[in-house]
Coordinates of C-alpha atoms and ligand atoms in Angstrom, one line a residue:
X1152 CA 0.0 0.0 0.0
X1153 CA 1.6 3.4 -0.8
X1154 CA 1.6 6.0 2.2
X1155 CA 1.4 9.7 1.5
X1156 CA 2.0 12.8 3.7
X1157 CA -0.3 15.8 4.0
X1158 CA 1.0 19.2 5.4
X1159 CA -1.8 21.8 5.8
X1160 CA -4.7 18.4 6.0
X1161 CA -6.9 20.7 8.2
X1162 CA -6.9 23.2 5.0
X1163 CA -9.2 23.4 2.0
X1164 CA -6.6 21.8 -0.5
X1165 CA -5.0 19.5 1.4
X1166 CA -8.6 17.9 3.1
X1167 CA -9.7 17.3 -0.1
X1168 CA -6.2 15.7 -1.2
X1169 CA -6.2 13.1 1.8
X1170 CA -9.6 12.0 0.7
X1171 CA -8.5 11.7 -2.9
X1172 CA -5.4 9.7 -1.8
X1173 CA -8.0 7.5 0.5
X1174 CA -10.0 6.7 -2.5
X1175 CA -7.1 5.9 -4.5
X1176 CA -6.4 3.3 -2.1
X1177 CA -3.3 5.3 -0.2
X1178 CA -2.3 5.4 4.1
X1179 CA -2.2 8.9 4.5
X1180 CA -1.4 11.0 7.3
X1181 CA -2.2 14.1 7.8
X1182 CA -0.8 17.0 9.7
X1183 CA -1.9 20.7 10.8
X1184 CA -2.6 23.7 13.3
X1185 CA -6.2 22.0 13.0
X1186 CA -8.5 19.8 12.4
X1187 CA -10.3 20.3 8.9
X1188 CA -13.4 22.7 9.6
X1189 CA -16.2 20.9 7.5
X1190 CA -16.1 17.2 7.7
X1191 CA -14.0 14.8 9.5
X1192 CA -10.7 14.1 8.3
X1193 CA -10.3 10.9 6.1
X1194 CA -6.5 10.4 7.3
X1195 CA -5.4 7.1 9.0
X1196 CA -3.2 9.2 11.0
X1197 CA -3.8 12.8 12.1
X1198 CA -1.1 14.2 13.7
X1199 CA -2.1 18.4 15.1
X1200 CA 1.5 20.0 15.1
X1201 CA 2.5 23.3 14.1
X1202 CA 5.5 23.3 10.7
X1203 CA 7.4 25.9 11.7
X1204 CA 8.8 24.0 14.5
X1205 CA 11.5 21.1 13.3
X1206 CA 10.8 18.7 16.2
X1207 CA 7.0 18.6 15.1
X1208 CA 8.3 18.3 11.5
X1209 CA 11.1 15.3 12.3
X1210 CA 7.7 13.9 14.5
X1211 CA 5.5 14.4 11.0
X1212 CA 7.7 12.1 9.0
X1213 CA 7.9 9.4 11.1
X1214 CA 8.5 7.0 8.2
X1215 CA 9.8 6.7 4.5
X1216 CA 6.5 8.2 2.7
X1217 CA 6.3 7.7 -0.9
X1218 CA 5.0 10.8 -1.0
X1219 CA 4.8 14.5 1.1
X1220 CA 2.3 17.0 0.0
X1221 CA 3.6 20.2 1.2
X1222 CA -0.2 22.6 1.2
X1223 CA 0.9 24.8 4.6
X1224 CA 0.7 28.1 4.1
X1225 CA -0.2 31.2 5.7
X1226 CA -2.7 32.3 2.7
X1227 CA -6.0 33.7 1.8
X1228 CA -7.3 36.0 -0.9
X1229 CA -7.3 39.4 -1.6
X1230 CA -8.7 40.7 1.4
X1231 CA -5.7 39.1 3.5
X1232 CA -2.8 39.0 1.2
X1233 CA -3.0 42.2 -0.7
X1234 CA -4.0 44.4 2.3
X1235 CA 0.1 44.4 3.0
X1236 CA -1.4 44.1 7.1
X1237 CA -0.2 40.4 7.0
X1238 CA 3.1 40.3 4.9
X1239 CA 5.5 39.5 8.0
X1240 CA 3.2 36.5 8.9
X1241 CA 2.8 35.4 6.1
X1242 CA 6.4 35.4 4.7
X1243 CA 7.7 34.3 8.4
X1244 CA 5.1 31.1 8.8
X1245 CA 5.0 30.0 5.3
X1246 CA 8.6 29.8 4.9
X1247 CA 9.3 28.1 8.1
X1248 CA 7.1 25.3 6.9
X1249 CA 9.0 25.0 3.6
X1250 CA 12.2 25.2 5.3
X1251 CA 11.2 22.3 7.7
X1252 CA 9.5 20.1 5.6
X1253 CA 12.1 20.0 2.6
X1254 CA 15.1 19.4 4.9
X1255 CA 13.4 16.5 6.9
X1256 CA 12.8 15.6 3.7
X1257 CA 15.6 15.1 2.4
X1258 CA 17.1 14.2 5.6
X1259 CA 14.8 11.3 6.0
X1260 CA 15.5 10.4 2.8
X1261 CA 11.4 10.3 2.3
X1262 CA 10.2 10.2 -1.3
X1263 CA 8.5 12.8 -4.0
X1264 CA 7.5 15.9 -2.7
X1265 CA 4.5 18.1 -3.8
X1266 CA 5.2 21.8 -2.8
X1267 CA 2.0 24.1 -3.7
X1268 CA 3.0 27.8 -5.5
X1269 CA 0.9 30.3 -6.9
X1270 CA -0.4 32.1 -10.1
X1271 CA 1.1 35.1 -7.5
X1272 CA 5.0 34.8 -7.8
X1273 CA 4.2 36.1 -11.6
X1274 CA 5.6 39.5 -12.4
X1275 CA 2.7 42.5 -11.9
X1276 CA 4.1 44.3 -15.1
X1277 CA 3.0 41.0 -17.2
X1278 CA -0.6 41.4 -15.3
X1279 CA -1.5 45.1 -16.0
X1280 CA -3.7 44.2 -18.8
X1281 CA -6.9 43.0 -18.0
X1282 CA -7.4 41.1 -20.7
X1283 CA -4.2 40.0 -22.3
X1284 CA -2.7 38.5 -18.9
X1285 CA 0.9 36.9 -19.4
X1286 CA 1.2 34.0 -17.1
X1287 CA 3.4 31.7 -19.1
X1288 CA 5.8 29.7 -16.6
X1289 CA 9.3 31.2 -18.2
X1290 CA 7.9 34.9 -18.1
X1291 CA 8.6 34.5 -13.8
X1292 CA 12.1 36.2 -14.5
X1293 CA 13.4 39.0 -14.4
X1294 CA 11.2 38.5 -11.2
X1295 CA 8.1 41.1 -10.0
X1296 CA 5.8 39.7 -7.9
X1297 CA 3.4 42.7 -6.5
X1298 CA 2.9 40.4 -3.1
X1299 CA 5.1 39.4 -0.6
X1300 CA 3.0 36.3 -0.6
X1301 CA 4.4 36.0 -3.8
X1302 CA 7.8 36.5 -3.3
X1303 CA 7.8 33.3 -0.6
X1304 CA 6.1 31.3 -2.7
X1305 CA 8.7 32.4 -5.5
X1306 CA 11.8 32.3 -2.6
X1307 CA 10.7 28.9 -1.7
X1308 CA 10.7 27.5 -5.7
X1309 CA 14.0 28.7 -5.3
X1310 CA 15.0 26.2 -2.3
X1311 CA 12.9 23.2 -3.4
X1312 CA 14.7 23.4 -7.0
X1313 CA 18.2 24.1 -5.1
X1314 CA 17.3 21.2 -3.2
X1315 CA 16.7 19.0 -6.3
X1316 CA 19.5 19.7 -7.9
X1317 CA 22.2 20.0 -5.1
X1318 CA 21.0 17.2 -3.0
X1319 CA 18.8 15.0 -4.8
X1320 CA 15.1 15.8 -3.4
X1321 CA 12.4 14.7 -5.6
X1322 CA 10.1 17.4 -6.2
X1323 CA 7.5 18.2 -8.2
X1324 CA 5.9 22.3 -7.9
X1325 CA 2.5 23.6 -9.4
X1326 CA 1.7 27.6 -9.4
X1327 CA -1.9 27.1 -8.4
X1328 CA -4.3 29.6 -9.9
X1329 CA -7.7 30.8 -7.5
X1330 CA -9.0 27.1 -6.3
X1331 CA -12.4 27.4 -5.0
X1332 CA -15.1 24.5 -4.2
X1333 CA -17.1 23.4 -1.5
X1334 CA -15.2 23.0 2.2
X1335 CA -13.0 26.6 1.2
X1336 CA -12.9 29.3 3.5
X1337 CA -16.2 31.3 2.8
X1338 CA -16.3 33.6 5.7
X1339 CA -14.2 35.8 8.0
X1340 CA -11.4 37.9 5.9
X1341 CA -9.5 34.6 4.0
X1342 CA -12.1 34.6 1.8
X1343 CA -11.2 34.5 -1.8
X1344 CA -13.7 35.9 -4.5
X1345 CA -15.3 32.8 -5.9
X1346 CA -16.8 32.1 -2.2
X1347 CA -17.3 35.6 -1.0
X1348 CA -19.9 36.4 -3.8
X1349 CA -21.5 32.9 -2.8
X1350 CA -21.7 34.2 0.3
X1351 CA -22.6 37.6 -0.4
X1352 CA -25.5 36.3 -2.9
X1353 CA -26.9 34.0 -0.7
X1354 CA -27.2 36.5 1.8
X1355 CA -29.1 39.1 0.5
X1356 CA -32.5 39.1 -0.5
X1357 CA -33.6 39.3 -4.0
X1358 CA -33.4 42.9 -5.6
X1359 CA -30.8 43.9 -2.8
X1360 CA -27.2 45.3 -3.6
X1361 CA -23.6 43.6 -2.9
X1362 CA -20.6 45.2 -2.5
X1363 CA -17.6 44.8 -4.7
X1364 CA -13.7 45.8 -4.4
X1365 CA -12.7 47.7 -7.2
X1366 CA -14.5 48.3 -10.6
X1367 CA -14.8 44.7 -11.3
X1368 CA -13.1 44.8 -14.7
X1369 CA -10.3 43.0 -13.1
X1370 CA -9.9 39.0 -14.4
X1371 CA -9.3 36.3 -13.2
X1372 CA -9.5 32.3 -14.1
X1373 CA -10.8 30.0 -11.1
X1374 CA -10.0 26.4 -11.1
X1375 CA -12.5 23.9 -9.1
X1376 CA -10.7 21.9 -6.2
X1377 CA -11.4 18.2 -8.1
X1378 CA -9.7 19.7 -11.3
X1379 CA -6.8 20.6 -9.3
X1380 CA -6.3 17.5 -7.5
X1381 CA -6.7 15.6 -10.7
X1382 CA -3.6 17.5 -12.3
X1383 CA -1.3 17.2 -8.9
X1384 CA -2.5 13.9 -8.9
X1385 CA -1.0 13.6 -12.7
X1386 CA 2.3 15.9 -11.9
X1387 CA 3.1 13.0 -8.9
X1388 CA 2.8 10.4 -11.1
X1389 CA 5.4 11.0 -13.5
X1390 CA 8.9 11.1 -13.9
X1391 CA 9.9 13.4 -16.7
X1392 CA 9.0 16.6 -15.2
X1393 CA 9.4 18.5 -12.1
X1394 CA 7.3 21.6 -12.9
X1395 CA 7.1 24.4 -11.9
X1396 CA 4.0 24.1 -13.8
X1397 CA 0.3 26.5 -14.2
X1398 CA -2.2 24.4 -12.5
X1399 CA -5.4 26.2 -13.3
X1400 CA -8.2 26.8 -15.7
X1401 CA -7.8 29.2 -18.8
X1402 CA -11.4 30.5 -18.7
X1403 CA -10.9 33.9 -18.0
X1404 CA -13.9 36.6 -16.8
X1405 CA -14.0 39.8 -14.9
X1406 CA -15.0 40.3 -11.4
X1407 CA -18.2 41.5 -12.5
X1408 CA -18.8 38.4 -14.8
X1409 CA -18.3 36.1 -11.8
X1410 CA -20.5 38.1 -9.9
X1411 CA -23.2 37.8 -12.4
X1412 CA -22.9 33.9 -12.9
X1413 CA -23.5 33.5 -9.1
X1414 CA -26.6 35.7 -9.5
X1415 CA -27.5 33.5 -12.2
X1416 CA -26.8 30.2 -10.5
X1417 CA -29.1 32.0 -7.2
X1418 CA -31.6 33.2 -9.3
X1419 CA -31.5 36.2 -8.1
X1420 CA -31.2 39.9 -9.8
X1421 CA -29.1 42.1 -7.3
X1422 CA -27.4 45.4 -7.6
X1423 CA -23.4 45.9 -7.1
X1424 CA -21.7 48.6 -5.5
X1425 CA -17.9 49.0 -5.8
X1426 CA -16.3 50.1 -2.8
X1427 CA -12.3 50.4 -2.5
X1428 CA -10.4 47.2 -1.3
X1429 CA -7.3 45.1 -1.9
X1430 CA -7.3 44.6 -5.6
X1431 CA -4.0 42.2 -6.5
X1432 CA -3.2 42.2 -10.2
X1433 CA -5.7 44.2 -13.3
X1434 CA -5.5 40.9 -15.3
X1435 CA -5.1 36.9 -14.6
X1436 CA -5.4 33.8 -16.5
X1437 CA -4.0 30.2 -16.3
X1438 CA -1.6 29.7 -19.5
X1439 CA -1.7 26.1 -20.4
X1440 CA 0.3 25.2 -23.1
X1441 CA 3.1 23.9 -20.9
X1442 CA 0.4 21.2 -18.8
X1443 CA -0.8 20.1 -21.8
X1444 CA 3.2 19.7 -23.3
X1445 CA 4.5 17.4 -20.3
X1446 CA 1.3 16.0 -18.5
X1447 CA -0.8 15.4 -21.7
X1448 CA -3.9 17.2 -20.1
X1449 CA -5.4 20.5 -18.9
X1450 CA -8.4 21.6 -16.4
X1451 CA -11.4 21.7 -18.8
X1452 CA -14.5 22.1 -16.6
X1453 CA -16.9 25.6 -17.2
X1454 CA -16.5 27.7 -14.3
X1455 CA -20.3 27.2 -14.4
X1456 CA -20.2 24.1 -13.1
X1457 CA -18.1 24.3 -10.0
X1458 CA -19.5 27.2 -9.4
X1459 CA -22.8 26.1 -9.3
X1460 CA -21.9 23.2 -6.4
X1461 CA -19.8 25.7 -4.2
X1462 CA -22.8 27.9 -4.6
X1463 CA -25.1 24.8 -3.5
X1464 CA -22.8 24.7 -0.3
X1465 CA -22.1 28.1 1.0
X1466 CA -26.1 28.4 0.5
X1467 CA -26.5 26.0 3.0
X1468 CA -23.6 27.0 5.4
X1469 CA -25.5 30.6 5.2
X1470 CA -28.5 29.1 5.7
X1471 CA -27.5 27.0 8.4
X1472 CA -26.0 29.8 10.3
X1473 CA -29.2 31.7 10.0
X1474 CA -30.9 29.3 12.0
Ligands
LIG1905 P1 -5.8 26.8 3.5 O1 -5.5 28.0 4.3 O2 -7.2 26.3 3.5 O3 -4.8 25.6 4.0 C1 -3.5 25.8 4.5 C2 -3.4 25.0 5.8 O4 -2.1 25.1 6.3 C3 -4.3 25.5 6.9 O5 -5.2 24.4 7.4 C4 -3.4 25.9 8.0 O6 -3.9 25.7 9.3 C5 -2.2 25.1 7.7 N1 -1.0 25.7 8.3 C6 -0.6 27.0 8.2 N2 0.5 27.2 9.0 C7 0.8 26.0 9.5 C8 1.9 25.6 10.4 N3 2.8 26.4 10.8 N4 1.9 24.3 10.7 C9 1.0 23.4 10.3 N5 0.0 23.7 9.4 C10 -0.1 25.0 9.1 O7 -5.2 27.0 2.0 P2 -5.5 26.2 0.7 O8 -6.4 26.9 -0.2 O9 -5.8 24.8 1.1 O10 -4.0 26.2 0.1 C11 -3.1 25.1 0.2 C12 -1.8 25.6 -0.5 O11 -1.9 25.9 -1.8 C13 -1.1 26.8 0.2 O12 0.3 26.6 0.2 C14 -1.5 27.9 -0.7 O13 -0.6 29.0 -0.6 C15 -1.4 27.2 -2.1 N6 -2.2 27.9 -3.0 C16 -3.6 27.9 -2.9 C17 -4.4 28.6 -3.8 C18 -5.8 28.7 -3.7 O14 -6.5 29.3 -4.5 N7 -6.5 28.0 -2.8 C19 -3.7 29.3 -4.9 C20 -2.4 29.3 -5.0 C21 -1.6 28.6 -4.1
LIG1906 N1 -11.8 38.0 -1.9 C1 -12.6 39.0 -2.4 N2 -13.7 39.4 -1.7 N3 -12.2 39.5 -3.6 C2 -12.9 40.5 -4.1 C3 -14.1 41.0 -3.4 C4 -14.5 40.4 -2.2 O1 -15.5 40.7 -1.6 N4 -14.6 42.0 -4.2 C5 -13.8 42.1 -5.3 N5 -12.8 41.2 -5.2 C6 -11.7 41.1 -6.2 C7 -10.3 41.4 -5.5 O2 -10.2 42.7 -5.3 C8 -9.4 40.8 -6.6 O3 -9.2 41.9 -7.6 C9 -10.3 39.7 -7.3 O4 -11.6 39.9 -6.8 C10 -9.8 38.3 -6.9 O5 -9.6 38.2 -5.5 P1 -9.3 36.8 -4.8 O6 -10.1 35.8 -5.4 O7 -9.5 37.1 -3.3 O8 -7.8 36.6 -5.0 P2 -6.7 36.7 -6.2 O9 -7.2 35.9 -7.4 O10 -6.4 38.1 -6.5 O11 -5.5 36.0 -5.6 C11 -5.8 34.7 -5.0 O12 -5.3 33.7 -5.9 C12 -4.0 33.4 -5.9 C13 -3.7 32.3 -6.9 O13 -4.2 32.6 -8.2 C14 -5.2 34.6 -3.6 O14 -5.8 33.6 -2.9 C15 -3.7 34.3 -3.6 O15 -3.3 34.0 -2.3 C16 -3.5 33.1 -4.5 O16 -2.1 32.7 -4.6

């Protein structure tokens, strides 16, 4: 039976991925701050621990896995990485994790590592246009990301990649671009857009208004979690290519598109106000000629249709709170 690792299993992601290693027959383990908010955890072993220290890491791999998904982060969306309030946490906790977990790594001579980047470490000068984005993996250098979020994620590239070619790690590394689906964060500032206007739909009354950071002309491309799982899933289970490598979809639409689909979805006609707030980059889509190049595949879903079941589920967490 093949045993897998999960750092950050309490998170969105990372839940979903010890399920997905469950059904494909794996013994997982998981570990995290906490236990996964929505559902019980799946994992054989679930080990609470905080990354950042390297006992609880050297604790964490307790074994030869055959693989460690590395999904700890500090992160949320706009509203908690853009707001520049957070940049010392986030740089501090995030890289702490990836400095642990790829030395024991290696250390413990433990097998393939997963480690989760972002659409973010891309240079804001290539993302001023909202709608001709450039996200293309070699356009990272000269390097410009306009977060400090994405200056770890690009920092830490770095040191998994130095670690593969100076000592030997096995490492695979996808830029994820805006996951959403049911069990994400839909409430309380980590919130990123795809849940918020789920949120914000289902809780206003037909003919009401929303509100809306920034003109909404902004783009973006969402990817939904099973999608995403499917191509790490894929990246793991090869051995020609380490990555880094877009995992996301390449169905681009504004703010105020996404906005409107969730109205759609609701069935409900609402106004939208735009209010300042953390905005991020003008323009963002998932460039995926290089996924379909060395994995063979791409994401290929309509936004539409996750959207729909992450609608279905925020609904009810709104409605259930109302109670
Ligand atoms: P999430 O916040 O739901 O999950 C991250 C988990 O890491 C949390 O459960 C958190 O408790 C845990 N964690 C944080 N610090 C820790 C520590 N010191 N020790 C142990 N656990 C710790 O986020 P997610 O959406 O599941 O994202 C997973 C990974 O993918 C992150 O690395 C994130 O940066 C990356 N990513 C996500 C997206 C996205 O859209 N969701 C996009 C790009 C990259
Ligand atoms: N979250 C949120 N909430 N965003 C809003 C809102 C709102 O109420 N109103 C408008 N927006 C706008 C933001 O201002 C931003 O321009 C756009 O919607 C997208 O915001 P998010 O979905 O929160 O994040 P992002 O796409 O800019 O960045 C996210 O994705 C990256 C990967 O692609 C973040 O989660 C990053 O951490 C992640 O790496």
């Amino acid at each position: 039976m093949k045993t897998a690792l999960v750092c950050g299993a309490g998170g969105f992601i990372g839940s979903h991925m010890v399920k997905r290693l469950k059904n494909e027959g794996y013994w997982v383990k998981g570990v995290d701050l906490k236990y996964p908010e929505f559902s019980p955890t799946e994992a054989d072993d679930f080990m609470i621990g905080d990354l950042r220290d390297m006992d609880v890491c050297n604790r964490a791999v307790d074994r030869k896995f055959d693989e460690i998904y590395q999904f700890a982060a500090d992160m949320g969306g706009a509203g908690f990485v853009f707001t520049g309030e957070n940049d010392a946490d986030i740089m501090h906790n995030s890289v702490m994790c990836n400095i642990n977990m790829m030395d024991v790594a290696y250390k413990r001579n433990a097998g393939r590592i997963f480690y989760s980047s972002s659409a973010c470490i891309y240079p804001e000068r290539n993302q001023m246009d909202a709608l001709h984005p450039t996200t293309s993996e070699d356009s990272a250098y000269p390097a410009g990301p306009d977060s400090d979020y994405g200056w770890e994620k690009l920092f830490s590239e770095r040191m998994y990649m130095a670690y593969h070619r100076n000592k030997g790690l096995d490492v695979r590394i996808a830029r994820f671009h805006n996951i959403f689906g049911p069990e994400g964060t839909w409430e309380g500032g980590r919130e990123k857009s795809p849940a918020a206007f789920c949120r914000k739909v289902a809780e206003t009354p037909d003919g009401g208004t929303i509100e809306m950071w920034g003109d909404g002309n902004q783009t973006r491309s969402f990817l939904y979690i099973d999608e995403c799982l499917e191509g790490v899933r894929r990246l793991m289970s090869q051995d020609a290519f380490m990555g880094p490598v877009n995992i996301g979809s390449d169905e681009m639409i504004s703010i105020n598109g996404l906005a409107g689909m969730v109205m759609e979805i609701a069935g409900k006609n609402l106004d939208i106000k735009h209010i300042p707030g953390p905005l991020g980059v003008v323009g963002r889509n998932s460039d995926n000629r290089l996924i379909k190049e060395k994995l063979g595949w791409a994401p290929n879903w309509p936004l539409s249709k996750g959207m729909a079941l992450t609608y279905r589920w925020i609904n009810e967490q709104v409605q259930e709170k109302n109670k």
